[in-house]
Short mmCIF file of C-alpha atoms in Angstrom, two decimals:
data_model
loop_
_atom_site.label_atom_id
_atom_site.label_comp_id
_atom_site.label_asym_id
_atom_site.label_seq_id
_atom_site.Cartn_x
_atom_site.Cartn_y
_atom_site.Cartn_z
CA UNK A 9 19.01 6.45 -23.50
CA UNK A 10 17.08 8.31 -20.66
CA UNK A 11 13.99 10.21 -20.94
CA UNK A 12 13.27 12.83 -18.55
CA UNK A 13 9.26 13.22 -18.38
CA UNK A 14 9.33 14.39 -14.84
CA UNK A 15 5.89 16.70 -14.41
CA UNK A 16 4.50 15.40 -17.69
CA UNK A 17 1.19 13.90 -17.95
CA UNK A 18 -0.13 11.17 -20.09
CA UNK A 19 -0.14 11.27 -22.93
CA UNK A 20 3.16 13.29 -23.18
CA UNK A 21 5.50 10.39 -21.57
CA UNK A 22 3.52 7.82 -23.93
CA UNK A 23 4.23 9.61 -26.80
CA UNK A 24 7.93 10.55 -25.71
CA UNK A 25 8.63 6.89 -25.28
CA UNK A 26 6.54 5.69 -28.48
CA UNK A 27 8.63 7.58 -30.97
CA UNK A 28 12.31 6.51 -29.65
CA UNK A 29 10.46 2.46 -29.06
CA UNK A 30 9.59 3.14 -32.82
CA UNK A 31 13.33 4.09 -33.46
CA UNK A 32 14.88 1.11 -32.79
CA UNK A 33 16.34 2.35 -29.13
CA UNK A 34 17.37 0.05 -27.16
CA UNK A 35 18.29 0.49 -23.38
CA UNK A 36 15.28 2.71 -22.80
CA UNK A 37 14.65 4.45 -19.78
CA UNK A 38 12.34 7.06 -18.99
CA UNK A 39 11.78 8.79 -15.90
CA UNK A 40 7.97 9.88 -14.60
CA UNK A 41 6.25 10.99 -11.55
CA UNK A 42 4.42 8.27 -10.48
CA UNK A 43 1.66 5.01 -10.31
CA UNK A 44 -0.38 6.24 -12.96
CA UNK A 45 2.74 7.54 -16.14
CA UNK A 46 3.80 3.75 -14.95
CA UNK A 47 0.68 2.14 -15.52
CA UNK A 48 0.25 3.92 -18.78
CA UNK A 49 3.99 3.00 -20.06
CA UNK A 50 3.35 -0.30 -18.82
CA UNK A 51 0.43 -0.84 -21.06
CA UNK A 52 2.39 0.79 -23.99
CA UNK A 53 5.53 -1.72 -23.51
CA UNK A 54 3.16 -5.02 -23.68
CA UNK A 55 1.76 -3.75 -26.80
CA UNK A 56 4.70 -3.34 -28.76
CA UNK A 57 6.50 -6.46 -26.86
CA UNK A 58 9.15 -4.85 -24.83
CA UNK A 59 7.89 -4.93 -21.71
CA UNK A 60 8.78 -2.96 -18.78
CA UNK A 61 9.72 -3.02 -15.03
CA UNK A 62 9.69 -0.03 -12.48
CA UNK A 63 11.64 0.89 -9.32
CA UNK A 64 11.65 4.14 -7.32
CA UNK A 65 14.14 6.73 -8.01
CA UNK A 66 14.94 10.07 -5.98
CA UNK A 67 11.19 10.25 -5.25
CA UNK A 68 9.98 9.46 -8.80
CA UNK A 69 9.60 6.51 -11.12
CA UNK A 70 12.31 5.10 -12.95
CA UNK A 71 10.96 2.96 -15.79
CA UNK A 72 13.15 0.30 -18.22
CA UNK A 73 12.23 -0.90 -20.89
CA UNK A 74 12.89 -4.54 -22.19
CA UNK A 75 15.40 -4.82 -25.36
CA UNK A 76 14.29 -6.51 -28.55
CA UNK A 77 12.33 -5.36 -31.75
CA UNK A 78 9.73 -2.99 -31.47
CA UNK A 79 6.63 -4.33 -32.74
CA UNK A 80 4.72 -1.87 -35.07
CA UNK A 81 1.48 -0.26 -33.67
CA UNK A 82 -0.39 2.42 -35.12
CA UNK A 83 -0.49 6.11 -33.63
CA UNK A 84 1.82 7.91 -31.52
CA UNK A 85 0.35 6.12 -28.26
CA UNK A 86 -1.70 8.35 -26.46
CA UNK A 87 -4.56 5.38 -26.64
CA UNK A 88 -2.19 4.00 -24.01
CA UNK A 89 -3.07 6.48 -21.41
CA UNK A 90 -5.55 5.59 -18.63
CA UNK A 91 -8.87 6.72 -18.82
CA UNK A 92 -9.30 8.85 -15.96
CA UNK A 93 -11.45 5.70 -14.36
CA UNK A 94 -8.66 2.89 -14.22
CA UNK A 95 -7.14 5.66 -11.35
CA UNK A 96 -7.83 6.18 -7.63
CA UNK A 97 -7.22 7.50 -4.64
CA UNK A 98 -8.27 6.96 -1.16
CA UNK A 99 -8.87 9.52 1.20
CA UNK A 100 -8.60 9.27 5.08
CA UNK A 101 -10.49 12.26 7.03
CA UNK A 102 -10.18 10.54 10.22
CA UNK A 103 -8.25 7.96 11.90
CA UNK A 104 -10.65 5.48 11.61
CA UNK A 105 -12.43 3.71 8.91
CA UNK A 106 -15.90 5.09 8.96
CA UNK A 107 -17.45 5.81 12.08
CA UNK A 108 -19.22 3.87 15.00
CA UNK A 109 -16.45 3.34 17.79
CA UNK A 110 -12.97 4.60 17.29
CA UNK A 111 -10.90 1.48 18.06
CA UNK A 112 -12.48 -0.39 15.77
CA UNK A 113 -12.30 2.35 12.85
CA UNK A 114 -8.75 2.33 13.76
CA UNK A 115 -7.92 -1.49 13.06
CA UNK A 116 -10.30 -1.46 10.08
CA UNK A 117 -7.92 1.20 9.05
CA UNK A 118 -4.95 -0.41 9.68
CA UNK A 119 -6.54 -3.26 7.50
CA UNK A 120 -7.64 -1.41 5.06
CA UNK A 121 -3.72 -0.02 4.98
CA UNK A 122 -2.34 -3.33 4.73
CA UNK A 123 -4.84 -5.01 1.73
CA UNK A 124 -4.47 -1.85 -0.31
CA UNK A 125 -0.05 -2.19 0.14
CA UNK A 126 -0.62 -5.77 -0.96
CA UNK A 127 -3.03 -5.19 -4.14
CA UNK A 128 -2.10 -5.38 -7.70
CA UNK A 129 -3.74 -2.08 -8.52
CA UNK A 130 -2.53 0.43 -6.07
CA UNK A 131 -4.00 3.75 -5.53
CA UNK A 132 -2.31 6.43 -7.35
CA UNK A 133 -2.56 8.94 -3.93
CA UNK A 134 -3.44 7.97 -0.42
CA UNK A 135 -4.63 11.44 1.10
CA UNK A 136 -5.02 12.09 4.81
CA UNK A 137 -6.43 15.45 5.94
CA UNK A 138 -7.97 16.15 10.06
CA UNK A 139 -7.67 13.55 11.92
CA UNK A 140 -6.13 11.24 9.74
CA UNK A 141 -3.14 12.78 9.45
CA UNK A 142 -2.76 10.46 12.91
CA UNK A 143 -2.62 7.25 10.80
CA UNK A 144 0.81 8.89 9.65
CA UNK A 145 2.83 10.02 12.96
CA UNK A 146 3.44 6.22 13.83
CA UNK A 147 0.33 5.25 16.13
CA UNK A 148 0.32 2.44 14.28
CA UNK A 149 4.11 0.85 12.75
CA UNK A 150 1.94 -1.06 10.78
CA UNK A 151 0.55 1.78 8.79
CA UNK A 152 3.98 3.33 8.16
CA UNK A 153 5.51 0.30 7.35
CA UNK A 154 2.30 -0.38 4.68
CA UNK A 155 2.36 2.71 3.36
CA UNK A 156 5.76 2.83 2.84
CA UNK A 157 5.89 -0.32 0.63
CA UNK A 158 3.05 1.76 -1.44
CA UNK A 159 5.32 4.93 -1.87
CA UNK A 160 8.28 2.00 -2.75
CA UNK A 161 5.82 1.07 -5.53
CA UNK A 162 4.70 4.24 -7.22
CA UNK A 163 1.91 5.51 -5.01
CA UNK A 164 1.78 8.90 -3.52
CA UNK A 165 1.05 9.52 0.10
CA UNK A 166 -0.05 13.40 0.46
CA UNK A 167 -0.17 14.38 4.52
CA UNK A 168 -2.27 17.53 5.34
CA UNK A 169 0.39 20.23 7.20
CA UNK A 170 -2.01 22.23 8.32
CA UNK A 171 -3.64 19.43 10.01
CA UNK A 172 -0.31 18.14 11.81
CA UNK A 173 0.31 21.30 12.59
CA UNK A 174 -3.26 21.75 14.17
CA UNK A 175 -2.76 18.50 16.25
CA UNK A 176 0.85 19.69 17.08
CA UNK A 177 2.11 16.16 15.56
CA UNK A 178 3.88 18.12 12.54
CA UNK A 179 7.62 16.79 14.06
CA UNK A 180 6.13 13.10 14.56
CA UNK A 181 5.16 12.47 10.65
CA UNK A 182 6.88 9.46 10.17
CA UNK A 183 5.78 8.41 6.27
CA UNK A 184 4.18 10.87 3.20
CA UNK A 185 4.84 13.81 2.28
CA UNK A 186 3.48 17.40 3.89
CA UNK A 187 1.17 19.01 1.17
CA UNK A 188 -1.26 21.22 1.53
CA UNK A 189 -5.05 21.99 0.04
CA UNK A 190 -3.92 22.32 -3.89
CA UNK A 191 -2.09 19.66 -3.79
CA UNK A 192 -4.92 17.50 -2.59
CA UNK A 193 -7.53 18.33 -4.06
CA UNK A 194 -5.59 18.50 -7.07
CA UNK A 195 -4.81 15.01 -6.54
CA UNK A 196 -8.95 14.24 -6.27
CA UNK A 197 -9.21 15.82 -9.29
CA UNK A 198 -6.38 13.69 -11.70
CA UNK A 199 -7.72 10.55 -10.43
CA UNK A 200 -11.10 8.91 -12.05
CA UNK A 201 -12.07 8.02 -8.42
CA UNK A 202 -11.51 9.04 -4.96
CA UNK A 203 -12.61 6.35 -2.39
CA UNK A 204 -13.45 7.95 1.17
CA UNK A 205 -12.73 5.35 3.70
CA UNK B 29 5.14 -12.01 3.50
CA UNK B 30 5.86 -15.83 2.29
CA UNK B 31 6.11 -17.07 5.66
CA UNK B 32 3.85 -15.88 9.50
CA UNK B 33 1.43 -17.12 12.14
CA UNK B 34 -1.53 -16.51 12.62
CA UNK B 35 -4.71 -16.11 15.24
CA UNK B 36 -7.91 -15.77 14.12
CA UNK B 37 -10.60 -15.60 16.63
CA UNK B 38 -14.48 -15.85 17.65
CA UNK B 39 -14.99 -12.69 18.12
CA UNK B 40 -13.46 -8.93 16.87
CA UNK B 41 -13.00 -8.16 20.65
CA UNK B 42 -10.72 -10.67 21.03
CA UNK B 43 -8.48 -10.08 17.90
CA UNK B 44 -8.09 -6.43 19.38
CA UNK B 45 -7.53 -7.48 22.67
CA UNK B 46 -4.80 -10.31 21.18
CA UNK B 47 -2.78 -7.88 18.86
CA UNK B 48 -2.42 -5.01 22.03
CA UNK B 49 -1.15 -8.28 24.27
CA UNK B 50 1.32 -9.39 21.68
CA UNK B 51 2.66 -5.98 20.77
CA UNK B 52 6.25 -6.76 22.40
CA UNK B 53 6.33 -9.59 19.34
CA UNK B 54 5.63 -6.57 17.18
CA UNK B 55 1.76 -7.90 16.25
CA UNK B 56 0.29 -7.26 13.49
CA UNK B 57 -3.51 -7.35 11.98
CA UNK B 58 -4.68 -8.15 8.84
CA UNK B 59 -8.09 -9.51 7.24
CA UNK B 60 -8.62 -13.12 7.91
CA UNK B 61 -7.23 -14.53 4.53
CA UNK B 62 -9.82 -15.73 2.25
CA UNK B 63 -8.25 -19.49 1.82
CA UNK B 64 -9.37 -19.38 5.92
CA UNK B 65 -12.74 -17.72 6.02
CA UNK B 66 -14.76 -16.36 3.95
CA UNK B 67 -16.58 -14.63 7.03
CA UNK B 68 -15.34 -11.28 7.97
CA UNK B 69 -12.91 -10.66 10.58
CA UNK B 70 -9.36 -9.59 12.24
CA UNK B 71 -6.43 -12.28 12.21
CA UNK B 72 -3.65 -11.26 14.26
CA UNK B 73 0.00 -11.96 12.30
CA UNK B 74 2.99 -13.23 13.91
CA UNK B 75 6.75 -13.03 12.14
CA UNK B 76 8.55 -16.24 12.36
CA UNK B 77 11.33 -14.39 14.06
CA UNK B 78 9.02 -13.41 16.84
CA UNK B 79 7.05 -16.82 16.76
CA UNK B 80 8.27 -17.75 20.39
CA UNK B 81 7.87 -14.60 21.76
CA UNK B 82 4.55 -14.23 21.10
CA UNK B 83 3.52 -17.71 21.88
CA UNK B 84 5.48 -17.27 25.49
CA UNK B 85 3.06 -14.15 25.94
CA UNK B 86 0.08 -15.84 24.38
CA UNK B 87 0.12 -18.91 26.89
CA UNK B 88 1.18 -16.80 29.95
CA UNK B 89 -1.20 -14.02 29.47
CA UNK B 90 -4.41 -15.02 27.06
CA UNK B 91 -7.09 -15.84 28.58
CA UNK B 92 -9.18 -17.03 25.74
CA UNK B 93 -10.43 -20.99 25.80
CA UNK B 94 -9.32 -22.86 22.81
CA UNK B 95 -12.60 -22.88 21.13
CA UNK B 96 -12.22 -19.05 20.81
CA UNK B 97 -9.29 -19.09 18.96
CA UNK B 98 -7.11 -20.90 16.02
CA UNK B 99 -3.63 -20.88 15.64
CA UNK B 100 -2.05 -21.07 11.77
CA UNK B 101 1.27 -21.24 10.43
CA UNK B 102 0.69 -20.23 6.87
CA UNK B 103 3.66 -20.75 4.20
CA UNK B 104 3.25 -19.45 0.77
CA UNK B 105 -0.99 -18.87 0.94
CA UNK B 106 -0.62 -22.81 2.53
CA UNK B 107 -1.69 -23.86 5.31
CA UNK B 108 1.11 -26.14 7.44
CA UNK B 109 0.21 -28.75 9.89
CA UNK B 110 1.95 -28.21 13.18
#
């Protein structure tokens, strides 16, 4: 069975998944936007012992549960969810990590890049607006190639158009997606946190 | 990344410096891993497949002394002698 959650927010997908885990179903799959419905489905499958892996899937998240026997846990699930603080993004407004001398903000980026792609808790949006929308045209292969393992794992990589377009790089983006002012700040307001680098 | 080399150096300059010369091995940079140094700095990563290539450019090119530099070949967050 396959759940489409696509555009729902926690606790909907918990609570979606919760009542057919609760059922008996076996061969459960349900499909969600990103890092964060993952996280939260994650944390529901360990509780009732049928844990779950995740893979990308046409640009969302494609979550299977484990088969066995449900175990019984109170509630319909929405204690699962993340509190807003267990999410984060990070935010790039130039293409440099802070400020000083711009070579140097650019490998601390590219760093910075690298150790977030290889952390166990990855950002749930990486956001690049002025300037940093540079990080994203391929400077760097690095930084596409990082990011790119992020958006492989759930993460969302939002690329200001009106930036690229600014900088007349809009035909060079070479990883994220081009979004615009809602999206972002809509982004910095989900997340518990949103880390300025 | 199970398997790369590494350069760590004595000073940031250098790391930058290293990773621009080594581009044509497709360099890389990274933190210095922890099990290495618990100091801050940039280490310069090497793929095994471009291992000769960059060590070619690295002897013909660098300039650096030995004492301003260490090589690695790192294996699974392990350090191998050779």
């Amino acid at each position: 069975m396959r759940i489409d959650a696509i555009g729902k927010q926690c606790p909907i997908p918990v609570i979606m998944a919760k009542k057919e885990l609760d059922a008996g179903v076996q061969d459960l799959e349900i499909i969600v936007d990103g890092q964060t419905q993952v996280d939260n489905l994650a944390r529901l499958g360990d509780s009732v012992g049928r844990p779950v892996t995740a893979e990308a899937f046409e640009g969302k998240m494609l979550v299977k549960f484990a088969n066995g026997e449900t175990a019984k846990v109170e509630g319909d699930g929405s204690a699962m969810c993340a509190t807003a603080n267990d999410t984060y993004a990070v935010f790039f407004n130039k293409a440099s990590v802070g400020s000083g001398d711009d070579e140097l903000g650019l490998s601390l980026a590219k760093m910075a890049i690298f150790t977030l792609s290889e952390s166990e808790k990855l950002p749930s949006y990486v956001l690049f607006m002025n300037g940093g929308v540079k990080l994203t045209t391929g400077i760097e292969p690095q930084i596409v190639e990082n990011l790119q393992t992020m958006i492989d794992k759930g993460t969302k990589v939002l690329v200001c158009g009106t930036c690229l377009n600014f900088f007349g790089v809009k035909d060079e983006l070479k990883v994220g997606t081009v979004s615009n002012m809602y999206d972002i700040l809509g982004a910095m307001q989900e997340v518990g946190k949103v880390i300025t680098l | 990344m199970d398997e790369y080399y590494l350069y760590t150096f004595a000073s940031t300059h250098a790391a930058i410096q290293t990773e621009k010369l080594l581009k044509p091995a497709e360099s890389r940079i990274m933190p210095v891993p922890r099990f290495i140094s618990a100091s801050c700095g940039i280490a310069v990563v090497i793929k095994p497949c471009n291992r000769e290539k960059a060590e070619a450019i690295f002897k013909a090119e660098s300039n650096l002394s030995e004492n301003e530099y260490a090589y690695y070949h790192i294996k699974k967050g392990t350090i191998l002698a050779d």
